[in-house]
CSV table of C-alpha atoms in Angstrom, one decimal:
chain,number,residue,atom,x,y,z
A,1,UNK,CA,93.4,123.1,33.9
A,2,UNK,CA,95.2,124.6,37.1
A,3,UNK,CA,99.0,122.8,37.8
A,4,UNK,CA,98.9,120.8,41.6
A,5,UNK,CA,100.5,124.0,42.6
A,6,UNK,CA,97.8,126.2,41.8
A,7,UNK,CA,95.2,124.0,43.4
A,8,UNK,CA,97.0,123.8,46.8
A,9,UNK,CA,98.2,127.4,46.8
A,10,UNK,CA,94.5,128.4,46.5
A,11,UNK,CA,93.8,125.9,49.5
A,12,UNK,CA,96.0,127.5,51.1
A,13,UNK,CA,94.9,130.9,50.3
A,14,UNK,CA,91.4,129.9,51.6
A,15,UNK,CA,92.8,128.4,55.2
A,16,UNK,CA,94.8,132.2,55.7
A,17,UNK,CA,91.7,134.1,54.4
A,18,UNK,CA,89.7,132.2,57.1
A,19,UNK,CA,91.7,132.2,59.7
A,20,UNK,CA,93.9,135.7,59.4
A,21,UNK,CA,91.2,137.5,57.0
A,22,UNK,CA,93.1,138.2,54.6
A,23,UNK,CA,94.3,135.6,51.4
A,24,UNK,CA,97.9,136.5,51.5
A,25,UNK,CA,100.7,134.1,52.0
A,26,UNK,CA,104.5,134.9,52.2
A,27,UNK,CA,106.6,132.7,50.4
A,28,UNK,CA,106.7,129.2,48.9
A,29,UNK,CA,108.9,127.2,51.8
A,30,UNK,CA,109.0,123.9,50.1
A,31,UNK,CA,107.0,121.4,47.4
A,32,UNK,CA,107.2,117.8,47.6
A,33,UNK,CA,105.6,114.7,46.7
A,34,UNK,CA,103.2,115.1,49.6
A,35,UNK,CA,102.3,118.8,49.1
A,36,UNK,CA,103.5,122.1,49.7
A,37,UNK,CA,104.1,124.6,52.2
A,38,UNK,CA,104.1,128.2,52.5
A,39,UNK,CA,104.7,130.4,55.4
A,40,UNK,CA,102.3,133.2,56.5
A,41,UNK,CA,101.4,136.3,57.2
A,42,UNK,CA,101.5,135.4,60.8
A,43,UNK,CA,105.1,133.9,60.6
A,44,UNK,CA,104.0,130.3,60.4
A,45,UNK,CA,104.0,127.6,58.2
A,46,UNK,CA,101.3,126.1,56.5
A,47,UNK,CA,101.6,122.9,54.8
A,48,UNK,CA,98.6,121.7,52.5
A,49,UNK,CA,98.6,118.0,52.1
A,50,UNK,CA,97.1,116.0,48.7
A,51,UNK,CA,96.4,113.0,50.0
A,52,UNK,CA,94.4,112.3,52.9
A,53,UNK,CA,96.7,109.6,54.8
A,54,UNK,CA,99.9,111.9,54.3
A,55,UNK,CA,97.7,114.6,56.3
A,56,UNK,CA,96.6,112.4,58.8
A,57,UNK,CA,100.1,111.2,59.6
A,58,UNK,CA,101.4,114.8,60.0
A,59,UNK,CA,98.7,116.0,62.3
A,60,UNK,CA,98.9,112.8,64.9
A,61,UNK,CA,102.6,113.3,64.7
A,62,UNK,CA,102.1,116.9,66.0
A,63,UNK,CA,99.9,116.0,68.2
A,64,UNK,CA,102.0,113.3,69.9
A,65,UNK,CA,104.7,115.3,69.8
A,66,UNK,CA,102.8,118.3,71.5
A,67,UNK,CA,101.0,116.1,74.3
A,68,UNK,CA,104.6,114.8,75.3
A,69,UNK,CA,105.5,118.5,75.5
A,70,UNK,CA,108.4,117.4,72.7
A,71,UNK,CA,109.6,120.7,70.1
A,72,UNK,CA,113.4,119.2,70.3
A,73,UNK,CA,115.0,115.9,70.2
A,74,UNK,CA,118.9,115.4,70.3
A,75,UNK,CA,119.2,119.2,69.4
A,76,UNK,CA,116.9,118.8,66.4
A,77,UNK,CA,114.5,121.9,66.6
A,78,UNK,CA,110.8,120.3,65.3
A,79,UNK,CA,108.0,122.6,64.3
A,80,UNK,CA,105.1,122.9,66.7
A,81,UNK,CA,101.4,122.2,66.1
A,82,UNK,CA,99.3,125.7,65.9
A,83,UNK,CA,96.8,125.2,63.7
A,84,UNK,CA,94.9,122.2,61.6
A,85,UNK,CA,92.0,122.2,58.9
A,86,UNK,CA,90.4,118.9,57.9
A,87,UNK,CA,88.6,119.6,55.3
A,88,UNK,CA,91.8,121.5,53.7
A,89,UNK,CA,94.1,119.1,54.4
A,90,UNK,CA,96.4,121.9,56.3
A,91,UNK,CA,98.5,121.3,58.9
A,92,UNK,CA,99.7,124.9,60.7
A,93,UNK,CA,102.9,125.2,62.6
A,94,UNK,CA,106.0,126.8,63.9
A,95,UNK,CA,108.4,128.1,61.6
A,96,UNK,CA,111.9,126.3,62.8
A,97,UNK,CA,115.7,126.9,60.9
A,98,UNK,CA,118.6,124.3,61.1
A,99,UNK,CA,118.9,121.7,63.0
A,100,UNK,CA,115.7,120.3,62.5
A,101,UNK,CA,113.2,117.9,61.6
A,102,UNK,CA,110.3,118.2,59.2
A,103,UNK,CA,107.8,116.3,57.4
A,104,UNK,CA,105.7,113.5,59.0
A,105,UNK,CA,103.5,112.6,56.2
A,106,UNK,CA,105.2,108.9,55.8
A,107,UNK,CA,105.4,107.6,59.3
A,108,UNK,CA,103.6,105.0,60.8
A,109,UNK,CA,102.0,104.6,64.5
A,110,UNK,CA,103.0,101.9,67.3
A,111,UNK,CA,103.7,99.1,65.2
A,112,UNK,CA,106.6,99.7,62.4
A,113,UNK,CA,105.6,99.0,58.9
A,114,UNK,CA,105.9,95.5,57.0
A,115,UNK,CA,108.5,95.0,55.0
A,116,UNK,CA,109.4,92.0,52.6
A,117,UNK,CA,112.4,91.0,54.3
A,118,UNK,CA,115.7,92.7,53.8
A,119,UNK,CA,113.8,95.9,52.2
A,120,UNK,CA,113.9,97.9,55.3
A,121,UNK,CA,117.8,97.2,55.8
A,122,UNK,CA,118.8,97.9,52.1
A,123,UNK,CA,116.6,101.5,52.1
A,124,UNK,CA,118.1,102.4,55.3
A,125,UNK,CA,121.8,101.7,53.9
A,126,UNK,CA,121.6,103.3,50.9
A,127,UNK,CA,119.6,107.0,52.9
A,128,UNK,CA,122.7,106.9,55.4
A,129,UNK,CA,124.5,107.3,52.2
A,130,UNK,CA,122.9,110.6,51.5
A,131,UNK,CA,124.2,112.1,54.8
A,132,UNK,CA,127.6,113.6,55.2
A,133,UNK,CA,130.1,111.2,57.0
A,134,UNK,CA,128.7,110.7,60.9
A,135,UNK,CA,125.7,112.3,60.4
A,136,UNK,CA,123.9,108.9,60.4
A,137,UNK,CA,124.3,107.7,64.0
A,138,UNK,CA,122.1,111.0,65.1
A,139,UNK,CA,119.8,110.5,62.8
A,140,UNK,CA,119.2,106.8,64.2
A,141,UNK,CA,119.3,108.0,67.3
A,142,UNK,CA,116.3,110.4,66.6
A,143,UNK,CA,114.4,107.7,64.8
A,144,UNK,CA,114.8,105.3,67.9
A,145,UNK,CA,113.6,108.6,69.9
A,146,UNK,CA,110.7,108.7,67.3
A,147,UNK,CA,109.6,105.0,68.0
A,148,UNK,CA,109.5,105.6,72.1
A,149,UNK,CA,106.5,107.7,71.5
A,150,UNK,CA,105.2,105.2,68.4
A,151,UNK,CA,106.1,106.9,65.8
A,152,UNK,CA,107.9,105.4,63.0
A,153,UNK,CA,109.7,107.7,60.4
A,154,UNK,CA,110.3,106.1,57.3
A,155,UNK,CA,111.5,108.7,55.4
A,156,UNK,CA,114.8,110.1,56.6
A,157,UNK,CA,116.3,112.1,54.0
A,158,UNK,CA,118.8,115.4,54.6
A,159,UNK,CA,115.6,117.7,53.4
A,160,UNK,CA,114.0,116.4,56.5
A,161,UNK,CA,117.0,116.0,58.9
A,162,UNK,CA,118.2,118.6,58.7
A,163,UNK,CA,122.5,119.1,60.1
């Protein structure tokens, strides 16, 4: 039986033969719990997504962030929407380097998520933690910045933010 790997690497292969003609990918950018992501031929980035709710937070994220005309926030370079395939779970967009932000497959929309109490408060403590010393203040500003157009990132980690 084919790894997880295999499976979305030939999803992804299928999205680039459909919509550049040819199958070929450039190199694996990333793999994490939510999928993986390769960039392309066409010097983007596709992402292919396992699970259904993890793609359907990254594309509305996109989207938001493309109808508010938003690719930065507090310097942070964030990829831009090109691209998007339902049925293969891909989400297509802009290549970006340091600083940036990536990965919008654990947010919420316009309401933040329920919490028992304290939970929230303790994860928070213990991610600033995994930042270098005054890193954290930016990356609560661009969460707050995230929440003015309703969307709530719940996974700020220094893969994703990235100094």
């Amino acid at each position: 039986m084919s790894s997880t790997l295999e499976l979305l690497e030939l999803r992804a292969k299928r999205y680039a033969n459909n919509h550049y003609g040819s199958p070929q990918l450039n190199e694996l950018l990333g793999l994490g719990q939510d999928g993986a992501v390769w960039s392309t031929i066409e010097n983007t980035a596709v992402k292919v997504l396992e699970r259904d709710r993890a793609y359907k937070c990254e594309l509305e994220s996109y989207q938001r962030l493309r109808q508010h005309g938003i690719s930065n926030l507090l310097g942070f370079t964030i990829p831009s929407l090109v691209n998007w395939d339902d049925e293969l779970r891909i989400v297509e967009m802009t290549l970006v380097s340091p600083p940036c932000m990536l990965d919008f497959g654990k947010v919420y929309f316009d309401e933040p998520p329920m919490y028992e109490e304290g939970v929230w408060e303790e994860t928070m403590a213990s991610r600033e933690l995994d930042f270098e010393p005054g890193q954290w203040e930016t990356v609560e500003r661009l969460l707050s910045q995230l929440q003015g157009l309703g969307i709530y990132y719940v996974d700020p980690k220094p893969s994703n933010i990235q100094f």
